[in-house]
Short mmCIF file of C-alpha atoms and ligand atoms in Angstrom, two decimals:
data_model
loop_
_atom_site.label_atom_id
_atom_site.label_comp_id
_atom_site.label_asym_id
_atom_site.label_seq_id
_atom_site.Cartn_x
_atom_site.Cartn_y
_atom_site.Cartn_z
CA MET A 224 0.00 -0.05 -0.02
CA CYS A 225 1.15 3.53 -0.69
CA ALA A 226 1.39 6.33 1.78
CA GLN A 227 -1.81 8.44 1.76
CA PRO A 228 -1.45 11.99 0.32
CA VAL A 229 -2.38 14.95 2.59
CA ALA A 230 -4.27 17.92 1.31
CA ALA A 231 -1.28 20.31 1.16
CA PRO A 232 0.60 20.49 -2.11
CA THR A 233 4.08 18.91 -2.03
CA PRO A 234 6.56 21.72 -1.58
CA ALA A 235 9.65 21.86 -3.69
CA ILE A 236 12.39 21.66 -0.99
CA ASP A 237 15.91 22.70 -2.00
CA TYR A 238 17.55 19.64 -0.45
CA GLY A 239 20.98 21.30 -0.87
CA ASP A 240 19.90 23.93 1.60
CA VAL A 241 18.75 21.53 4.38
CA GLN A 242 21.11 19.84 6.85
CA GLY A 243 21.05 16.15 5.98
CA THR A 244 20.17 14.52 9.25
CA ILE A 245 16.81 16.36 9.35
CA LEU A 246 15.41 14.57 6.32
CA ARG A 247 17.55 11.42 5.84
CA GLY A 248 19.05 8.71 7.97
CA TYR A 249 22.76 8.13 7.25
CA ARG A 250 22.70 4.38 8.18
CA VAL A 251 26.23 4.41 9.65
CA ASP A 252 28.20 2.45 12.25
CA PHE A 253 29.76 5.26 14.22
CA ALA A 254 28.93 8.69 15.43
CA ARG A 255 30.86 11.33 17.44
CA HIS A 256 29.09 14.34 18.82
CA PHE A 257 31.43 17.24 19.69
CA ILE A 258 29.97 19.50 22.39
CA LEU A 259 31.61 22.90 21.87
CA SER A 260 31.88 26.27 23.52
CA ILE A 261 32.68 29.36 21.47
CA THR A 262 35.83 31.19 22.62
CA ASN A 263 36.27 33.51 19.65
CA ALA A 264 33.14 34.37 17.62
CA ALA A 265 34.98 35.69 14.53
CA ALA A 266 37.19 32.55 14.35
CA THR A 267 34.11 30.42 14.84
CA GLY A 268 32.47 32.18 11.87
CA LYS A 269 35.49 31.40 9.77
CA LEU A 270 35.46 27.78 10.90
CA ILE A 271 31.65 27.48 10.05
CA GLN A 272 32.22 29.02 6.60
CA ALA A 273 35.03 26.47 5.96
CA LEU A 274 32.63 23.64 6.99
CA VAL A 275 29.93 25.00 4.67
CA ASP A 276 32.36 25.24 1.75
CA GLY A 277 34.40 22.15 2.54
CA SER A 278 37.50 24.26 2.40
CA ASP A 279 40.70 24.39 4.50
CA GLY A 280 40.91 20.52 4.25
CA LEU A 281 37.68 20.07 6.26
CA PRO A 282 34.72 17.93 5.32
CA LYS A 283 31.66 19.76 4.08
CA ILE A 284 28.40 19.98 6.11
CA THR A 285 26.19 17.26 4.77
CA THR A 286 22.92 18.26 3.02
CA ALA A 287 19.73 16.37 2.38
CA ARG A 288 20.69 15.97 -1.24
CA ARG A 289 21.87 12.38 -1.68
CA THR A 290 25.22 12.05 -3.45
CA MET A 291 26.80 8.94 -5.02
CA PRO A 292 29.06 7.30 -4.04
CA LYS A 293 28.18 7.49 -0.36
CA PRO A 294 30.67 9.96 1.27
CA ASP A 295 33.27 8.78 3.79
CA CYS A 296 31.68 10.84 6.51
CA PHE A 297 28.60 12.97 7.32
CA LEU A 298 28.70 16.21 9.27
CA ASN A 299 25.97 18.42 10.77
CA LEU A 300 26.04 21.44 12.98
CA SER A 301 23.58 22.97 15.36
CA PHE A 302 23.43 25.81 17.89
CA THR A 303 22.03 26.40 21.33
CA CYS A 304 20.35 29.71 22.16
CA PRO A 305 23.52 30.98 23.89
CA GLY A 306 25.44 29.79 20.86
CA LEU A 307 23.29 31.92 18.51
CA ALA A 308 23.72 34.88 20.87
CA ALA A 309 27.49 34.39 20.75
CA MET A 310 27.31 34.41 16.93
CA GLY A 311 25.65 37.78 17.06
CA LEU A 312 21.83 37.34 16.98
CA SER A 313 20.13 40.07 18.94
CA ALA A 314 17.85 39.43 21.97
CA ALA A 315 14.88 40.54 19.84
CA GLU A 316 15.67 37.94 17.25
CA LEU A 317 16.27 35.23 19.78
CA GLY A 318 12.84 36.09 21.18
CA SER A 319 11.31 34.81 18.00
CA PHE A 320 12.66 31.27 18.54
CA ASP A 321 10.83 28.31 20.08
CA ALA A 322 10.09 29.21 23.70
CA SER A 323 11.59 25.99 25.12
CA PHE A 324 14.69 26.36 22.96
CA GLN A 325 15.21 29.79 24.42
CA LEU A 326 15.07 28.37 27.96
CA GLY A 327 17.36 25.45 27.11
CA ALA A 328 17.36 21.89 28.42
CA THR A 329 19.09 22.72 31.73
CA ASN A 330 16.42 25.26 32.75
CA SER A 331 14.73 23.90 35.88
CA LYS A 332 11.17 24.31 34.52
CA VAL A 333 12.04 22.54 31.29
CA ALA A 334 13.90 19.76 33.15
CA SER A 335 11.06 19.00 35.49
CA ASN A 336 8.55 19.16 32.63
CA VAL A 337 10.32 16.44 30.65
CA GLY A 338 11.13 14.29 33.71
CA ASP A 339 14.84 15.21 34.06
CA VAL A 340 14.59 15.03 37.89
CA GLY A 341 16.48 13.18 40.58
CA ASP A 342 19.46 11.27 39.12
CA SER A 343 18.37 12.56 35.68
CA ALA A 344 18.53 16.22 36.75
CA PRO A 345 20.75 18.61 34.71
CA GLN A 346 23.20 19.21 37.55
CA ASN A 347 24.23 15.55 37.24
CA TRP A 348 24.74 15.67 33.46
CA ILE A 349 28.09 14.60 31.93
CA GLY A 350 30.39 16.14 29.28
CA GLY A 351 29.90 19.76 30.25
CA LEU A 352 26.16 19.62 29.55
CA ASN A 353 25.36 20.37 33.20
CA ASN A 354 26.21 24.02 32.42
CA GLY A 355 23.82 24.93 29.65
CA GLY A 356 25.17 28.46 29.29
CA GLN A 357 28.61 27.30 28.17
CA VAL A 358 27.24 24.83 25.51
CA HIS A 359 27.10 26.68 22.17
CA LEU A 360 27.49 24.23 19.30
CA LEU A 361 26.97 20.53 18.64
CA LEU A 362 29.02 19.24 15.71
CA SER A 363 28.07 15.69 14.79
CA LEU A 364 30.23 13.44 12.70
CA TRP A 365 28.85 10.10 11.36
CA VAL A 366 31.13 7.53 9.66
CA ASP A 367 30.06 4.33 7.88
CA ASP A 368 32.45 1.50 8.87
CA SER A 369 35.84 2.84 9.47
CA LEU A 370 37.04 3.84 12.93
CA GLN A 371 40.15 5.14 11.20
CA VAL A 372 38.14 7.58 9.21
CA LEU A 373 36.40 8.68 12.36
CA GLU A 374 39.72 9.38 14.00
CA THR A 375 41.27 11.02 11.01
CA VAL A 376 38.33 13.35 10.50
CA SER A 377 38.15 14.06 14.20
CA ALA A 378 41.84 15.09 14.19
CA GLN A 379 41.21 17.47 11.28
CA LEU A 380 38.23 19.02 13.08
CA ARG A 381 40.08 19.29 16.38
CA ALA A 382 42.93 21.10 14.64
CA ALA A 383 40.39 23.51 13.21
CA PHE A 384 38.76 24.11 16.57
CA VAL A 385 41.96 25.73 17.91
CA GLY A 386 41.40 29.45 18.60
CA ALA A 387 37.76 29.26 17.77
CA VAL A 388 35.97 26.85 20.09
CA THR A 389 36.76 24.72 23.13
CA GLU A 390 35.72 21.04 23.04
CA LEU A 391 33.77 20.34 26.26
CA SER A 392 33.42 16.72 25.43
CA ALA A 393 32.84 14.23 22.63
CA GLN A 394 30.02 11.72 22.90
CA ASP A 395 30.55 8.56 20.83
CA ALA A 396 28.05 6.12 19.55
CA THR A 397 28.36 2.68 17.86
CA ALA A 398 25.65 0.89 15.97
CA MET A 399 24.82 -2.61 17.17
CA PRO A 400 24.06 -5.46 14.75
CA ASP A 401 20.57 -5.36 13.21
CA ASN A 402 19.93 -1.85 14.55
CA LYS A 403 19.47 -3.23 18.06
CA VAL A 404 19.46 -1.01 21.16
CA HIS A 405 20.75 -2.03 24.61
CA PHE A 406 17.47 -3.58 25.89
CA GLY A 407 17.71 -5.99 22.95
CA TYR A 408 15.04 -4.42 20.78
CA ARG A 409 15.47 -3.77 17.10
CA ASP A 410 15.10 -0.03 16.57
CA SER A 411 14.99 2.44 13.63
CA ILE A 412 11.89 0.93 12.08
CA ALA A 413 9.27 3.67 12.18
CA GLN A 414 9.94 7.20 11.00
CA PRO A 415 7.51 9.96 9.87
CA ASN A 416 6.84 10.16 6.15
CA VAL A 417 7.66 13.81 5.65
CA LEU A 418 5.90 15.57 2.77
CA GLY A 419 8.41 16.52 0.12
CA ALA A 420 11.41 14.68 1.71
CA PRO A 421 13.89 12.93 -0.57
CA PRO A 422 13.02 9.26 -1.31
CA SER A 423 14.05 7.01 1.60
CA LYS A 424 16.05 3.82 1.21
CA ARG A 425 13.61 2.13 3.58
CA PRO A 426 10.62 0.52 1.83
CA PRO A 427 7.53 2.78 1.83
CA ASP A 428 4.92 2.06 4.51
CA ASP A 429 1.17 2.78 4.61
CA GLN A 430 1.34 5.56 7.20
CA PRO A 431 -0.01 9.10 6.56
CA VAL A 432 2.29 11.67 5.22
CA VAL A 433 3.17 14.45 7.77
CA ALA A 434 3.28 18.12 6.73
CA THR A 435 6.81 19.42 5.90
CA GLY A 436 6.37 22.21 8.44
CA GLU A 437 6.45 19.74 11.32
CA PHE A 438 10.18 19.23 10.55
CA LEU A 439 11.36 22.30 8.61
CA LEU A 440 10.75 25.99 9.40
CA GLY A 441 9.05 28.00 6.70
CA TYR A 442 6.56 25.38 5.39
CA PRO A 443 2.96 24.71 6.37
CA ASN A 444 2.58 22.47 9.42
CA GLU A 445 -0.22 20.20 10.45
CA SER A 446 -2.19 23.07 11.97
CA GLY A 447 -2.00 25.06 8.77
CA GLY A 448 0.43 27.53 10.33
CA THR A 449 4.22 27.95 9.74
CA TYR A 450 6.96 27.81 12.38
CA SER A 451 9.31 30.68 11.68
CA VAL A 452 12.08 32.86 13.24
CA THR A 453 13.77 36.09 12.57
CA PRO A 454 16.09 36.99 10.86
CA ALA A 455 14.65 35.90 7.57
CA GLN A 456 17.92 34.20 6.67
CA LEU A 457 17.20 31.49 9.23
CA ALA A 458 13.43 31.24 8.69
CA THR A 459 13.35 28.59 5.89
CA ASN A 460 14.86 25.04 5.80
CA SER A 461 16.02 25.19 9.45
CA SER A 462 14.94 22.89 12.28
CA TYR A 463 15.23 22.10 15.95
CA ALA A 464 16.19 19.00 17.88
CA ALA A 465 16.50 17.71 21.38
CA PHE A 466 19.90 16.07 21.76
CA ARG A 467 19.70 13.40 24.51
CA ILE A 468 22.14 11.05 26.27
CA LEU A 469 19.91 8.34 27.82
CA GLU A 470 21.68 5.75 29.89
CA GLN A 471 20.10 2.36 29.97
CA ASP A 472 20.49 0.06 32.98
CA VAL A 473 20.17 -3.31 31.30
CA ALA A 474 20.51 -5.39 34.51
CA ALA A 475 17.63 -3.47 36.10
CA PHE A 476 15.52 -3.90 32.96
CA ASP A 477 16.19 -7.64 32.92
CA GLU A 478 15.22 -7.78 36.57
CA LEU A 479 12.08 -5.84 35.89
CA LEU A 480 11.12 -8.37 33.11
CA GLU A 481 11.93 -11.34 35.44
CA THR A 482 9.87 -10.03 38.41
CA TYR A 483 6.84 -8.73 36.52
CA SER A 484 6.51 -11.49 33.86
CA THR A 485 6.05 -13.94 36.73
CA GLN A 486 3.50 -11.61 38.29
CA ALA A 487 1.68 -11.21 35.01
CA GLY A 488 1.83 -14.88 34.15
CA MET A 489 3.48 -14.34 30.79
CA SER A 490 6.94 -14.97 29.31
CA ARG A 491 9.65 -12.37 29.74
CA GLU A 492 9.67 -11.84 25.95
CA MET A 493 5.93 -11.22 25.92
CA LEU A 494 6.26 -8.63 28.70
CA ALA A 495 9.20 -7.04 26.85
CA ALA A 496 6.90 -6.82 23.77
CA LYS A 497 4.04 -5.42 25.77
CA ILE A 498 6.25 -2.66 27.28
CA CYS A 499 7.52 -1.55 23.86
CA GLY A 500 4.67 -2.49 21.50
CA ARG A 501 7.14 -4.48 19.39
CA TRP A 502 8.78 -7.76 20.05
CA ARG A 503 12.57 -7.52 20.44
CA ASN A 504 12.91 -8.74 16.86
CA GLY A 505 10.92 -5.66 15.65
CA ASN A 506 7.62 -7.34 14.85
CA PRO A 507 4.76 -5.20 16.06
CA LEU A 508 2.22 -6.68 18.50
CA GLU A 509 -0.52 -5.59 16.16
CA LEU A 510 0.74 -7.97 13.50
CA ALA A 511 2.19 -10.60 15.74
CA PRO A 512 -0.03 -10.53 18.88
CA THR A 513 0.65 -13.90 20.53
CA GLU A 514 4.15 -14.84 19.61
CA GLN A 515 7.24 -13.16 18.14
CA GLY A 516 7.53 -15.44 15.13
CA PRO A 517 10.03 -14.98 12.34
CA VAL A 518 10.91 -11.37 11.46
CA LEU A 519 8.27 -10.00 9.12
CA PRO A 520 9.47 -8.49 5.82
CA THR A 521 10.77 -4.93 6.43
CA ALA A 522 8.11 -3.56 4.13
CA GLN A 523 5.33 -4.79 6.47
CA LEU A 524 6.90 -3.82 9.87
CA ASN A 525 5.12 -0.48 10.07
CA ASN A 526 1.87 -1.22 8.28
CA PHE A 527 -0.62 -1.19 11.12
CA THR A 528 -2.86 1.05 13.12
CA TYR A 529 -4.76 0.76 16.37
CA VAL A 530 -8.43 1.50 15.57
CA THR A 531 -9.93 -0.30 12.60
CA GLY A 532 -13.51 -0.95 13.66
CA GLN A 533 -13.12 -4.54 12.36
CA THR A 534 -13.41 -7.23 15.00
CA ALA A 535 -10.44 -9.23 13.61
CA THR A 536 -7.99 -6.26 13.56
CA ASP A 537 -9.33 -3.55 15.91
CA ASP A 538 -7.19 -2.95 18.99
CA THR A 539 -8.86 0.19 20.44
CA LEU A 540 -8.64 -1.46 23.87
CA GLY A 541 -4.93 -2.32 23.70
CA LEU A 542 -5.64 -6.03 24.17
CA LYS A 543 -2.88 -6.73 21.72
CA CYS A 544 -0.54 -3.63 21.97
CA PRO A 545 -1.10 -1.95 25.33
CA VAL A 546 -2.40 1.65 25.15
CA GLY A 547 0.49 2.61 27.43
CA SER A 548 3.25 0.81 25.45
CA HIS A 549 6.26 2.92 24.29
CA ILE A 550 5.41 3.03 20.63
CA ARG A 551 1.68 3.68 21.20
CA ARG A 552 2.28 6.49 23.62
CA ASN A 553 4.83 8.11 21.23
CA ASN A 554 2.73 7.70 18.09
CA PRO A 555 -0.88 6.75 18.97
CA ARG A 556 -1.53 6.68 15.18
CA ASN A 557 -5.41 6.89 14.70
CA GLU A 558 -6.26 6.36 18.40
CA ALA A 559 -8.45 9.19 19.86
CA VAL A 560 -6.15 11.28 22.04
CA VAL A 561 -6.03 14.66 23.73
CA GLY A 562 -3.63 16.94 21.82
CA THR A 563 -5.42 16.88 18.43
CA ASP A 564 -3.91 13.76 16.99
CA SER A 565 -0.61 12.02 16.53
CA SER A 566 0.38 13.81 13.32
CA HIS A 567 0.79 17.10 15.35
CA HIS A 568 3.43 15.47 17.59
CA ARG A 569 5.70 13.44 15.36
CA ILE A 570 9.54 13.36 15.72
CA VAL A 571 12.37 12.11 13.61
CA ARG A 572 14.66 9.95 15.56
CA ARG A 573 18.42 9.88 14.94
CA ALA A 574 19.92 8.23 17.94
CA MET A 575 22.43 5.41 18.24
CA PRO A 576 23.63 3.14 21.07
CA TYR A 577 26.72 4.05 23.05
CA GLY A 578 28.80 1.85 25.42
CA PRO A 579 29.65 -1.85 25.18
CA PRO A 580 26.90 -4.54 24.87
CA TYR A 581 25.86 -5.82 28.22
CA ASP A 582 27.19 -9.23 29.26
CA PRO A 583 25.40 -10.64 32.37
CA GLN A 584 28.47 -12.84 32.99
CA LYS A 585 30.71 -9.75 33.24
CA PRO A 586 28.38 -6.88 34.28
CA GLY A 587 31.22 -4.35 34.98
CA ASP A 588 30.38 -0.72 35.49
CA ALA A 589 30.59 0.64 31.91
CA ALA A 590 27.81 3.09 31.03
CA ARG A 591 25.61 2.36 27.93
CA GLY A 592 22.57 3.81 26.41
CA LEU A 593 21.25 5.79 23.51
CA VAL A 594 22.58 9.10 22.22
CA GLY A 595 21.43 11.40 19.48
CA TYR A 596 18.78 13.78 18.07
CA PHE A 597 15.03 13.89 18.27
CA ILE A 598 14.21 16.33 15.47
CA ASN A 599 11.15 18.55 15.09
CA ALA A 600 10.14 22.05 13.96
CA SER A 601 8.74 22.79 17.44
CA VAL A 602 10.50 21.60 20.55
CA GLN A 603 7.45 22.63 22.58
CA ASN A 604 4.79 20.89 20.45
CA GLN A 605 6.74 17.81 19.60
CA PHE A 606 9.63 16.57 21.77
CA GLU A 607 8.45 18.28 24.92
CA PHE A 608 4.75 17.47 24.31
CA LEU A 609 5.61 13.81 23.86
CA THR A 610 7.90 13.69 26.84
CA SER A 611 5.86 15.68 29.29
CA GLN A 612 2.35 14.61 28.23
CA TRP A 613 2.06 11.31 26.45
CA ASN A 614 5.07 9.69 28.20
CA GLN A 615 4.28 10.89 31.71
CA GLN A 616 0.55 10.92 31.86
CA SER A 617 -2.20 8.39 31.32
CA ASP A 618 -5.28 10.55 30.93
CA PHE A 619 -4.65 11.62 27.40
CA VAL A 620 -6.53 8.78 25.87
CA LYS A 621 -10.13 9.61 24.99
CA SER A 622 -13.13 7.41 25.81
CA ALA A 623 -13.41 4.69 23.12
CA VAL A 624 -14.90 1.29 22.90
CA GLY A 625 -14.04 -1.44 20.40
CA PRO A 626 -16.38 -3.28 17.96
CA GLY A 627 -17.55 -5.55 20.80
CA GLY A 628 -19.20 -2.60 22.62
CA SER A 629 -18.73 -1.19 26.15
CA ASN A 630 -19.02 -4.45 28.04
CA ASP A 631 -15.61 -5.41 26.59
CA GLY A 632 -14.03 -2.30 28.13
CA ASN A 633 -12.97 1.26 27.32
CA ALA A 634 -9.58 2.49 26.30
CA VAL A 635 -9.48 5.08 29.15
CA PHE A 636 -9.31 2.27 31.77
CA ASN A 637 -6.59 0.42 29.97
CA ILE A 638 -3.67 2.77 30.53
CA SER A 639 -2.03 3.83 33.75
CA GLY A 640 1.25 5.32 35.06
CA GLU A 641 3.95 6.48 32.63
CA ASP A 642 5.98 5.11 29.77
CA VAL A 643 8.10 2.28 31.23
CA PHE A 644 11.09 3.51 29.17
CA LEU A 645 10.76 7.26 29.44
CA GLY A 646 8.62 7.96 32.53
CA VAL A 647 10.05 9.13 35.86
CA ASN A 648 8.63 5.91 37.34
CA ASP A 649 8.90 6.47 41.06
CA PRO A 650 8.33 2.98 42.55
CA ALA A 651 5.83 4.54 44.91
CA SER A 652 3.47 5.39 42.11
CA SER A 653 4.66 3.59 38.89
CA SER A 654 2.27 1.25 37.10
CA PHE A 655 1.77 -0.42 33.73
CA THR A 656 -1.61 -1.91 32.61
CA LEU A 657 -2.07 -5.02 30.64
CA ALA A 658 -5.64 -4.82 29.28
CA GLY A 659 -8.10 -7.68 29.58
CA VAL A 660 -11.69 -7.89 28.39
CA GLY A 661 -14.14 -6.45 30.92
CA LYS A 662 -16.30 -3.41 31.76
CA ASN A 663 -14.45 -0.54 33.35
CA GLY A 664 -11.06 -2.24 33.42
CA THR A 665 -12.24 -5.23 35.45
CA GLY A 666 -10.31 -7.67 33.31
CA ASN A 667 -7.05 -5.75 33.56
CA THR A 668 -3.73 -6.73 35.20
CA THR A 669 -1.81 -3.78 36.54
CA LEU A 670 1.92 -4.07 37.37
CA ALA A 671 3.15 -1.58 39.95
CA GLY A 672 6.15 -0.61 41.96
CA PHE A 673 9.01 -0.67 39.40
CA GLY A 674 11.72 1.97 39.12
CA ARG A 675 13.33 3.92 36.32
CA THR A 676 15.65 1.94 34.08
CA ILE A 677 16.67 4.84 31.77
CA THR A 678 18.44 7.92 33.21
CA THR A 679 19.07 11.17 31.35
CA ARG A 680 22.77 11.92 31.36
CA GLY A 681 22.62 14.90 29.12
CA GLY A 682 20.30 17.08 27.11
CA VAL A 683 20.62 20.06 24.72
CA TYR A 684 17.99 21.90 22.74
CA CYS A 685 19.54 22.77 19.41
CA PHE A 686 18.77 24.72 16.24
CA PHE A 687 19.89 23.32 12.90
CA PRO A 688 20.14 26.34 10.51
CA SER A 689 19.66 25.84 6.82
CA ILE A 690 22.97 25.72 4.83
CA SER A 691 22.34 29.31 3.70
CA GLY A 692 21.57 30.18 7.38
CA LEU A 693 24.89 28.73 8.40
CA GLY A 694 26.61 31.01 5.84
CA TYR A 695 24.63 33.96 7.27
CA LEU A 696 25.70 33.18 10.82
CA ALA A 697 29.29 32.67 9.72
CA SER A 698 29.38 36.21 8.14
CA LEU A 699 27.49 37.77 11.08
CA ALA A 700 30.08 36.44 13.53
CA GLN A 701 32.93 37.71 11.42
CA ALA A 702 31.39 41.15 10.87
C1 HEM B 549 16.93 4.85 25.61
C2 HEM B 549 15.75 5.37 25.24
C3 HEM B 549 14.80 4.75 24.22
C4 HEM B 549 14.69 3.46 23.88
C5 HEM B 549 15.40 2.25 24.40
C6 HEM B 549 13.71 3.40 22.84
C7 HEM B 549 13.25 2.27 22.19
C8 HEM B 549 12.42 2.27 21.08
C9 HEM B 549 12.06 1.11 20.32
C10 HEM B 549 12.71 -0.34 20.49
C11 HEM B 549 11.20 1.48 19.35
C12 HEM B 549 10.55 0.54 18.33
C13 HEM B 549 11.30 0.63 16.96
C14 HEM B 549 10.69 1.54 16.00
O1 HEM B 549 9.44 1.65 15.92
O2 HEM B 549 11.41 2.09 15.15
C15 HEM B 549 10.91 2.85 19.55
C16 HEM B 549 10.10 3.63 18.75
C17 HEM B 549 9.83 4.96 19.04
N1 HEM B 549 10.35 5.74 20.00
FE1 HEM B 549 11.69 5.16 21.38
N2 HEM B 549 13.25 4.70 22.62
C18 HEM B 549 13.91 5.53 23.46
C19 HEM B 549 13.75 6.88 23.54
C20 HEM B 549 12.77 7.60 22.91
C21 HEM B 549 12.53 9.04 23.09
C22 HEM B 549 13.37 9.95 24.00
C23 HEM B 549 11.48 9.35 22.28
C24 HEM B 549 10.85 10.71 22.16
C25 HEM B 549 10.48 11.49 23.09
C26 HEM B 549 11.10 8.17 21.62
C27 HEM B 549 10.08 8.10 20.67
C28 HEM B 549 9.79 6.98 19.84
C29 HEM B 549 8.92 7.03 18.70
C30 HEM B 549 8.17 8.25 18.16
C31 HEM B 549 8.95 5.74 18.23
C32 HEM B 549 8.18 5.30 16.90
C33 HEM B 549 6.77 5.00 17.26
C34 HEM B 549 5.93 4.68 16.04
O3 HEM B 549 6.00 5.47 15.09
O4 HEM B 549 5.27 3.62 16.01
N3 HEM B 549 11.92 7.07 22.00
N4 HEM B 549 11.73 3.33 20.56
#
């Protein structure tokens, strides 16, 4: 089946003016994210111009225009609000940016809103990220399969940093076989179909197309408006992202599965699938409800929704895929929810695992998790909305019964607590509901008392200027 068209005409996007990671996944093995503080604005302007041009022996910032053969490395650059100020944007101009971006990820209101509290609080963040005011630039380097290329290009970049920026830290990531993440799940399956984006290498799915303006400034968004900023030079083809370092405690997650699968009377693998919404091999519960089975063809892995009205396929009640599972909270698809609908809150995920694979025989104390960007045109309406509302609350689901009628249950009773992956999950109040048939939730099993297994170790709200916008900022800083 083909993706359904939306009413808006397809915009002609100048892919050469858009930073690549926004609209296309690089499918690489290694990433290195340099966290930088500007020490000399004019020298930084010169450095950025060299990266835009690919001059002075430096690699060029990667655009959304696909080139053949595949380049040795991919490079993208984003700014924090203090970073844009250091480049010379005025306070009035900065006031036109996304309100959450202006506050920054270390702001206490922002942090408590997205659940960065306790061990996850900004004061505990690593790599210089605890001090949001000193973080100005994130320069990310992705390399396909050669650690040597990663080191060679890193050395070139580090030589160019001298006199312009200070490297606060570098956060590395390494892909795991079959796109697995540390809890053993296959990731990187579902991404939004962005209107007008370059053709993807992944097979097309049957999901609705999302307006360009949900991911790029200057184009109509799902509400019919346009996210924009001043100056005009930054107002088209730019985007925002939440950069996150999320540490995963694999031993604690295994223990959670062990304890609660016994309580729920199901296998560990089934509970793992219920928590995520997909089996660890990637098969969605909607298409493989009772057992994992062999991996479905890639082209089918994202072809499902939750409300069909047909007895055989409808899952309004979450009997197959829990209403509170990770994928259903983060993209409820056609389920009735508070917050208009899922297409107003989509994000592009560009994160990769870091740290060594967990070996229960040799647990060690190495840190591991997921690091990268969650990309959107509005930090407030997309990343922050998802994190603060749908991941931390359970009352966003609207009253809905399935084809069997209200005696079978209602979706509102079949969700509780927070996302098991992303919620704060204080054991005093945490819970996760496994739906059963029955009026008013009487057939449900609710698991309670588990703790957080993913801790935030760093966060940055960033702005990815268009390529022409990068040139503008480079000139501004040198003026
Ligand atoms: C360490 C942290 C995380 C882990 C282990 C994790 C794991 C996963 C897995 C295994 C999937 C299924 C694969 C797929 O559909 O592509 C998934 C999907 C998804 N995750 Fe996460 N995730 C994490 C963080 C986040 C964050 C921070 C967000 C956003 C706030 C997020 C939003 C999503 C979305 C939107 C989907 C796709 C849902 C869909 O379209 O069906 N995830 N995640």
